[in-house]
Every structure is written in structure tokens, then in C-alpha cells.
Amino acid sequence: MSARPKRREQLVPTVALTQVIVAFSPLFVALTSFFVVLTRVIVALTSLFVI
């Protein structure tokens, strides 16, 4: 019975880490999409200036 609490204590950080990753994954997706849009806008602007 004394081994069970130790296992829980070891699992707590990994569970917290997974929760943080799950919480931040949409933020990373939003950032990447924003950067893609930004690069496309820059490419469009540069092509307009070149022409």
C-alpha cells in the first residue's frame, strides 16, 4: 500500500506537463498559421513591388 502514493507523486509532473502541452498546442498552431499568413503577405507585397 505504501508504494501507491509514490507512484502518484511521480505521475503528477507528467500529467501536468501533458496538460500544459495540450493547453499550449492551440496557441502554437495559431502562431504558426499567423506566421504563414504573414510570410504570404510579405511575398505578395514583394511581388507587387517587383512588378
Short mmCIF file of N, CA, C and O in Angstrom, two decimals:
data_model
loop_
_atom_site.label_atom_id
_atom_site.label_comp_id
_atom_site.label_asym_id
_atom_site.label_seq_id
_atom_site.Cartn_x
_atom_site.Cartn_y
_atom_site.Cartn_z
N MET A 1 0.83 -1.21 0.00
CA MET A 1 0.00 0.00 0.00
C MET A 1 0.87 1.27 0.00
O MET A 1 0.47 2.27 -0.52
N SER A 2 2.06 1.17 0.58
CA SER A 2 2.92 2.36 0.68
C SER A 2 3.55 2.72 -0.67
O SER A 2 4.07 3.81 -0.83
N ALA A 3 3.52 1.80 -1.64
CA ALA A 3 4.12 2.07 -2.94
C ALA A 3 3.19 2.90 -3.83
O ALA A 3 3.65 3.57 -4.74
N ARG A 4 1.88 2.86 -3.55
CA ARG A 4 0.93 3.57 -4.40
C ARG A 4 1.07 5.10 -4.37
O ARG A 4 1.09 5.70 -5.42
N PRO A 5 1.19 5.71 -3.20
CA PRO A 5 1.34 7.18 -3.20
C PRO A 5 2.58 7.66 -3.93
O PRO A 5 2.56 8.67 -4.59
N LYS A 6 3.68 6.90 -3.83
CA LYS A 6 4.91 7.28 -4.53
C LYS A 6 4.67 7.29 -6.04
O LYS A 6 5.11 8.20 -6.74
N ARG A 7 3.98 6.30 -6.54
CA ARG A 7 3.68 6.26 -7.97
C ARG A 7 2.88 7.50 -8.39
O ARG A 7 3.13 8.09 -9.41
N ARG A 8 1.91 7.86 -7.56
CA ARG A 8 1.09 9.04 -7.87
C ARG A 8 1.95 10.29 -7.89
O ARG A 8 1.81 11.12 -8.78
N GLU A 9 2.84 10.42 -6.93
CA GLU A 9 3.72 11.59 -6.88
C GLU A 9 4.60 11.67 -8.13
O GLU A 9 4.88 12.75 -8.63
N GLN A 10 5.02 10.53 -8.65
CA GLN A 10 5.84 10.52 -9.86
C GLN A 10 4.99 10.85 -11.09
O GLN A 10 5.47 11.44 -12.04
N LEU A 11 3.71 10.47 -11.06
CA LEU A 11 2.84 10.71 -12.21
C LEU A 11 2.37 12.16 -12.30
O LEU A 11 2.13 12.66 -13.39
N VAL A 12 2.27 12.83 -11.16
CA VAL A 12 1.75 14.21 -11.14
C VAL A 12 2.50 15.15 -12.10
O VAL A 12 1.85 15.84 -12.87
N PRO A 13 3.84 15.18 -12.10
CA PRO A 13 4.53 16.10 -13.03
C PRO A 13 4.26 15.78 -14.50
O PRO A 13 4.07 16.70 -15.29
N THR A 14 4.22 14.50 -14.86
CA THR A 14 3.99 14.13 -16.25
C THR A 14 2.58 14.52 -16.67
O THR A 14 2.37 15.02 -17.78
N VAL A 15 1.61 14.33 -15.78
CA VAL A 15 0.22 14.73 -16.09
C VAL A 15 0.14 16.24 -16.26
O VAL A 15 -0.49 16.73 -17.19
N ALA A 16 0.81 16.98 -15.39
CA ALA A 16 0.83 18.44 -15.50
C ALA A 16 1.48 18.87 -16.82
O ALA A 16 1.00 19.78 -17.50
N LEU A 17 2.56 18.19 -17.19
CA LEU A 17 3.27 18.52 -18.42
C LEU A 17 2.36 18.28 -19.63
O LEU A 17 2.28 19.12 -20.53
N THR A 18 1.67 17.13 -19.65
CA THR A 18 0.77 16.83 -20.77
C THR A 18 -0.35 17.87 -20.83
O THR A 18 -0.73 18.31 -21.92
N GLN A 19 -0.87 18.28 -19.67
CA GLN A 19 -1.93 19.29 -19.64
C GLN A 19 -1.43 20.62 -20.20
O GLN A 19 -2.14 21.29 -20.96
N VAL A 20 -0.20 20.97 -19.84
CA VAL A 20 0.39 22.22 -20.35
C VAL A 20 0.56 22.14 -21.86
O VAL A 20 0.24 23.09 -22.58
N ILE A 21 1.05 21.00 -22.35
CA ILE A 21 1.24 20.82 -23.79
C ILE A 21 -0.10 20.92 -24.51
O ILE A 21 -0.23 21.59 -25.54
N VAL A 22 -1.12 20.25 -23.95
CA VAL A 22 -2.46 20.29 -24.56
C VAL A 22 -3.00 21.71 -24.54
O VAL A 22 -3.65 22.15 -25.49
N ALA A 23 -2.72 22.45 -23.46
CA ALA A 23 -3.21 23.83 -23.35
C ALA A 23 -2.50 24.75 -24.35
O ALA A 23 -3.13 25.64 -24.92
N PHE A 24 -1.22 24.52 -24.58
CA PHE A 24 -0.43 25.41 -25.44
C PHE A 24 -0.44 25.01 -26.91
O PHE A 24 -0.07 25.81 -27.76
N SER A 25 -0.84 23.77 -27.23
CA SER A 25 -0.83 23.32 -28.63
C SER A 25 -1.70 24.20 -29.53
O SER A 25 -1.25 24.56 -30.62
N PRO A 26 -2.91 24.62 -29.12
CA PRO A 26 -3.68 25.52 -30.00
C PRO A 26 -2.99 26.86 -30.20
O PRO A 26 -3.05 27.44 -31.28
N LEU A 27 -2.29 27.33 -29.15
CA LEU A 27 -1.56 28.59 -29.25
C LEU A 27 -0.44 28.47 -30.29
O LEU A 27 -0.25 29.35 -31.13
N PHE A 28 0.30 27.33 -30.24
CA PHE A 28 1.37 27.11 -31.23
C PHE A 28 0.79 27.02 -32.64
O PHE A 28 1.35 27.56 -33.58
N VAL A 29 -0.34 26.36 -32.78
CA VAL A 29 -1.00 26.24 -34.10
C VAL A 29 -1.39 27.62 -34.60
O VAL A 29 -1.17 27.96 -35.76
N ALA A 30 -1.95 28.45 -33.71
CA ALA A 30 -2.36 29.81 -34.09
C ALA A 30 -1.14 30.63 -34.50
O ALA A 30 -1.18 31.36 -35.49
N LEU A 31 -0.04 30.48 -33.75
CA LEU A 31 1.18 31.23 -34.06
C LEU A 31 1.74 30.82 -35.42
O LEU A 31 2.11 31.67 -36.23
N THR A 32 1.78 29.52 -35.67
CA THR A 32 2.32 29.03 -36.95
C THR A 32 1.46 29.51 -38.11
O THR A 32 1.98 29.98 -39.13
N SER A 33 0.13 29.45 -37.96
CA SER A 33 -0.77 29.91 -39.02
C SER A 33 -0.59 31.41 -39.25
O SER A 33 -0.58 31.88 -40.38
N PHE A 34 -0.41 32.16 -38.15
CA PHE A 34 -0.20 33.61 -38.25
C PHE A 34 1.09 33.90 -39.02
O PHE A 34 1.12 34.78 -39.89
N PHE A 35 2.17 33.14 -38.71
CA PHE A 35 3.44 33.35 -39.40
C PHE A 35 3.32 32.99 -40.89
O PHE A 35 3.89 33.66 -41.75
N VAL A 36 2.56 31.94 -41.19
CA VAL A 36 2.34 31.55 -42.59
C VAL A 36 1.63 32.67 -43.34
O VAL A 36 2.01 33.04 -44.45
N VAL A 37 0.59 33.23 -42.71
CA VAL A 37 -0.16 34.34 -43.33
C VAL A 37 0.77 35.54 -43.51
O VAL A 37 0.75 36.20 -44.55
N LEU A 38 1.57 35.82 -42.50
CA LEU A 38 2.49 36.96 -42.55
C LEU A 38 3.48 36.80 -43.71
O LEU A 38 3.69 37.73 -44.49
N THR A 39 4.06 35.60 -43.84
CA THR A 39 5.02 35.37 -44.93
C THR A 39 4.33 35.49 -46.29
O THR A 39 4.90 36.05 -47.23
N ARG A 40 3.09 35.00 -46.39
CA ARG A 40 2.36 35.11 -47.66
C ARG A 40 2.11 36.56 -48.01
O ARG A 40 2.26 36.97 -49.17
N VAL A 41 1.74 37.37 -47.00
CA VAL A 41 1.51 38.81 -47.22
C VAL A 41 2.79 39.48 -47.68
O VAL A 41 2.79 40.28 -48.63
N ILE A 42 3.91 39.13 -47.05
CA ILE A 42 5.21 39.72 -47.40
C ILE A 42 5.57 39.33 -48.85
O ILE A 42 6.01 40.17 -49.64
N VAL A 43 5.37 38.06 -49.18
CA VAL A 43 5.68 37.59 -50.55
C VAL A 43 4.80 38.32 -51.55
O VAL A 43 5.26 38.76 -52.61
N ALA A 44 3.51 38.49 -51.23
CA ALA A 44 2.59 39.20 -52.13
C ALA A 44 3.03 40.65 -52.32
O ALA A 44 3.04 41.16 -53.45
N LEU A 45 3.41 41.31 -51.22
CA LEU A 45 3.85 42.69 -51.29
C LEU A 45 5.13 42.82 -52.12
O LEU A 45 5.24 43.70 -52.98
N THR A 46 6.08 41.91 -51.89
CA THR A 46 7.35 41.97 -52.63
C THR A 46 7.10 41.74 -54.13
O THR A 46 7.68 42.41 -54.97
N SER A 47 6.21 40.80 -54.46
CA SER A 47 5.90 40.52 -55.86
C SER A 47 5.25 41.74 -56.50
O SER A 47 5.53 42.08 -57.66
N LEU A 48 4.39 42.43 -55.76
CA LEU A 48 3.76 43.64 -56.28
C LEU A 48 4.80 44.72 -56.56
O LEU A 48 4.77 45.39 -57.60
N PHE A 49 5.75 44.88 -55.62
CA PHE A 49 6.78 45.90 -55.78
C PHE A 49 7.72 45.54 -56.93
O PHE A 49 8.17 46.41 -57.67
N VAL A 50 8.01 44.25 -57.10
CA VAL A 50 8.90 43.80 -58.19
C VAL A 50 8.23 44.07 -59.53
O VAL A 50 8.87 44.55 -60.47
N ILE A 51 6.94 43.78 -59.64
CA ILE A 51 6.20 44.01 -60.89
C ILE A 51 5.97 45.54 -61.01
O ILE A 51 6.36 46.12 -62.00
#
